[in-house]
CSV table of C-alpha atoms in Angstrom, one decimal:
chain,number,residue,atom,x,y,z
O,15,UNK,CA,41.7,218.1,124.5
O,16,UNK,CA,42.6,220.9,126.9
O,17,UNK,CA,40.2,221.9,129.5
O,18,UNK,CA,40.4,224.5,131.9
O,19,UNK,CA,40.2,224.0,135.6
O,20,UNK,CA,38.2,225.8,137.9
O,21,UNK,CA,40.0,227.8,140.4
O,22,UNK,CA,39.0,226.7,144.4
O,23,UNK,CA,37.8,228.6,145.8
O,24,UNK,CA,39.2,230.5,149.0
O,25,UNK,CA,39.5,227.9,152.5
O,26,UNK,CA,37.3,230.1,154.0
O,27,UNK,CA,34.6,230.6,151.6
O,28,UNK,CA,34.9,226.9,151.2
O,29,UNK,CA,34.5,226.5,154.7
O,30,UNK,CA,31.6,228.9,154.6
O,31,UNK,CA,29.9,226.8,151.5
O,32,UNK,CA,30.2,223.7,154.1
O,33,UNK,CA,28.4,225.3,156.8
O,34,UNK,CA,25.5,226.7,154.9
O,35,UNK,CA,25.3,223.2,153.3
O,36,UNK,CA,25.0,220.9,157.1
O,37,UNK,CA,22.9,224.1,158.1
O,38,UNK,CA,20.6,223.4,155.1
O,39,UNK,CA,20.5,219.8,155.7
O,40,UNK,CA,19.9,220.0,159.4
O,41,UNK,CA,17.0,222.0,158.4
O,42,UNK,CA,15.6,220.2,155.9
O,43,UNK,CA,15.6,216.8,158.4
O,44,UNK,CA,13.7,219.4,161.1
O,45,UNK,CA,10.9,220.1,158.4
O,46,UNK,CA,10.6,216.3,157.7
O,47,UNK,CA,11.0,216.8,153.6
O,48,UNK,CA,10.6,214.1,151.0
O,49,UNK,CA,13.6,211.8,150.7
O,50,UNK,CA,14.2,213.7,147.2
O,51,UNK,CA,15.0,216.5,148.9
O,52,UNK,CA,17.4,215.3,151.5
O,53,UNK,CA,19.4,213.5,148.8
O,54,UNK,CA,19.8,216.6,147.0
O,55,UNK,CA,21.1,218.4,150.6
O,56,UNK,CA,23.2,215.8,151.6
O,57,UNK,CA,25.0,215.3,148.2
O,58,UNK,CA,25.2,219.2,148.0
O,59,UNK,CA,27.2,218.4,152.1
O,60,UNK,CA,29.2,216.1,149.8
O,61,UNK,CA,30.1,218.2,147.4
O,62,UNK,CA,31.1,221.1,149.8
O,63,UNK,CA,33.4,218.7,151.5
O,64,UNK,CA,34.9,218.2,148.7
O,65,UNK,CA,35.5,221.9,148.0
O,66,UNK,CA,37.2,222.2,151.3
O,67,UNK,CA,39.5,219.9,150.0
O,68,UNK,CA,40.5,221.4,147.0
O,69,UNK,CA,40.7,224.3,148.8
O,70,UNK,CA,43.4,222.8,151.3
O,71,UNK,CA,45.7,221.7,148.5
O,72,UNK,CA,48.4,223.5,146.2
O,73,UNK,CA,46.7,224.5,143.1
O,74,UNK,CA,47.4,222.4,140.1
O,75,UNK,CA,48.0,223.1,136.3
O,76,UNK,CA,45.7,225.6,135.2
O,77,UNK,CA,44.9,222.9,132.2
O,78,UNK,CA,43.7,219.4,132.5
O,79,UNK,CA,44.5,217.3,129.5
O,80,UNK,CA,42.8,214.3,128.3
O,81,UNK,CA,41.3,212.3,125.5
O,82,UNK,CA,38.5,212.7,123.4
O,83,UNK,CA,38.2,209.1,120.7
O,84,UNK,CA,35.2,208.1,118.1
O,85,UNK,CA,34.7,205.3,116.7
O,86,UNK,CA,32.5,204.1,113.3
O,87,UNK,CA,30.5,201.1,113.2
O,88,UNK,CA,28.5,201.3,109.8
O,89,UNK,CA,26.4,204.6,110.5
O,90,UNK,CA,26.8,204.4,114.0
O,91,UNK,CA,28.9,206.7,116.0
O,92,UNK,CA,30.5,206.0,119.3
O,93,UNK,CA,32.5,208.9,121.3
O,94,UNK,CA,34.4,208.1,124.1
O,95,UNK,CA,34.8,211.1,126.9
O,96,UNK,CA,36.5,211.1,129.5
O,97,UNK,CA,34.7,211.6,132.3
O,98,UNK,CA,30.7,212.1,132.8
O,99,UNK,CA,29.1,214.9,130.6
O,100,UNK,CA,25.8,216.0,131.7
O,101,UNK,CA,22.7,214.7,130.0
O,102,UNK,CA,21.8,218.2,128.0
O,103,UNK,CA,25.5,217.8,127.0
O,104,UNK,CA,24.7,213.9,125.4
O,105,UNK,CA,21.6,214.8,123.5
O,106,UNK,CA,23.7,218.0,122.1
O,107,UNK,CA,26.3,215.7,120.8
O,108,UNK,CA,23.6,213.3,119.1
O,109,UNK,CA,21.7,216.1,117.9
O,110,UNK,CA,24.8,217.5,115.6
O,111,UNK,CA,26.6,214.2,114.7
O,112,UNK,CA,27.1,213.2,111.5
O,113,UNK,CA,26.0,209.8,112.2
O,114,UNK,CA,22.9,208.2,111.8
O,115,UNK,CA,23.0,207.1,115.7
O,116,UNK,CA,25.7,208.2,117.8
O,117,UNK,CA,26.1,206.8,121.9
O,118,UNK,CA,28.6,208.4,124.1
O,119,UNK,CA,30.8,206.2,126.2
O,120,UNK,CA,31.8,207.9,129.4
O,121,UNK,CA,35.1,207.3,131.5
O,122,UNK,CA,36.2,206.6,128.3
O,123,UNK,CA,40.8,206.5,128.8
O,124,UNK,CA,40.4,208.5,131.5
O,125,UNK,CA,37.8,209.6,134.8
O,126,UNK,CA,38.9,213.1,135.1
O,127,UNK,CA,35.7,214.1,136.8
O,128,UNK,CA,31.9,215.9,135.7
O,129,UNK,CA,31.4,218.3,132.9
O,130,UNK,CA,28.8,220.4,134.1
O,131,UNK,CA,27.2,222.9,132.1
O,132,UNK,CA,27.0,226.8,132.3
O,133,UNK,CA,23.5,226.3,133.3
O,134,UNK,CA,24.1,224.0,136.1
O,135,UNK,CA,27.2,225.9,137.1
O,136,UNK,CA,25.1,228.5,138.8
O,137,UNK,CA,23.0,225.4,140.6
O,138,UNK,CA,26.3,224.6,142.9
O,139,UNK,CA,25.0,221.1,142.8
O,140,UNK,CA,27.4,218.2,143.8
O,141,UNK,CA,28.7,217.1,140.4
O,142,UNK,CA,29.7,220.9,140.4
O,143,UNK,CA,31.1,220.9,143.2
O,144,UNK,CA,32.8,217.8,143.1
O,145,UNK,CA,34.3,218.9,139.1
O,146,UNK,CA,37.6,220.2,138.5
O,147,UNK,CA,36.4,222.4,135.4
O,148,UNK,CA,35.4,225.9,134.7
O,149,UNK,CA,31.9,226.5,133.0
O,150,UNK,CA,32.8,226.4,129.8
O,151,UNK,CA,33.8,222.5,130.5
O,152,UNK,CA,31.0,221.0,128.3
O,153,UNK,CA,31.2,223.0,125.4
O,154,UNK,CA,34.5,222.4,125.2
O,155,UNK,CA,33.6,218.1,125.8
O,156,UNK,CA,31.0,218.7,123.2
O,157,UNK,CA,32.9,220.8,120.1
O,158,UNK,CA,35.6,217.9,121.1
O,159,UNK,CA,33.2,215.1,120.9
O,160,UNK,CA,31.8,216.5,117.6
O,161,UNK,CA,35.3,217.1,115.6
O,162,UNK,CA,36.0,213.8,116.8
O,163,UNK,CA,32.7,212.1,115.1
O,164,UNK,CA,33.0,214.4,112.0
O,165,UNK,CA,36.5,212.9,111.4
O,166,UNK,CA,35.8,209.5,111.9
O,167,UNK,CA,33.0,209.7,109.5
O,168,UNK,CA,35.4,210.7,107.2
């Protein structure tokens, strides 16, 4: 399967992202928030030092290629992804297969990273941050996951 990889952003837009991010955390820890909340700042601090490091290195292929593999058990399904697919993306996958029961097996042959959604994209949360992919990432995962099954059913 043949995803396509996000483009980094600029160094200093990614430098930017970063500094809004501690600025957001620092603020959050002045207000005294619930522990929920700082979580979600300091992972999103995570996730924007991880863009700064993308943004420091030479671009890769424009393509990142990996395996999508199914296997039948009776009327059960298993698909093995390669990396970790959001949870919308999961229950898609089960909802369409042409199993009775289907799981999905993640870091399946390969850990190539999350497969955030289109929705999510827009968040700028840390498992988007920290993914390689573009937004059309887990509709690609899933139309791979369900060829995949539908063959193996076969």
């Amino acid at each position: 399967v043949r995803f396509r990889r996000r483009a980094p952003l600029s160094l200093p837009d990614a430098e930017q992202l970063l500094q809004k991010a501690r600025e957001q955390l620092r603020k959050l820890r002045e207000e005294g928030v619930s522990h929920g909340d700082l979580r979600r700042a300091e992972t999103k601090v995570r996730g924007a030092i991880a863009e700064v490091a993308r943004a420091k290195k030479p671009p890769g292929s424009p393509q990142i290629v990996s395996e999508v593999q199914a296997l039948k058990i009776g009327d059960i399904g298993l698909v093995g992804v390669p990396g970790e697919p959001f949870t919308e993306t999961v229950l898609a996958i089960k909802q369409c297969s042409p199993f009775a029961a289907t799981a999905a097996v993640s870091y399946a042959n390969d850990e190539i990273g999350y497969f955030p959604d289109a929705r999510s994209v827009s968040a700028g949360t840390y498992e988007v941050l920290k993914s390689p992919f573009g937004s059309d990432a887990a509709e690609v995962l899933r139309e791979a996951a369900l060829r995949t099954l539908r063959n193996a059913r076969t």
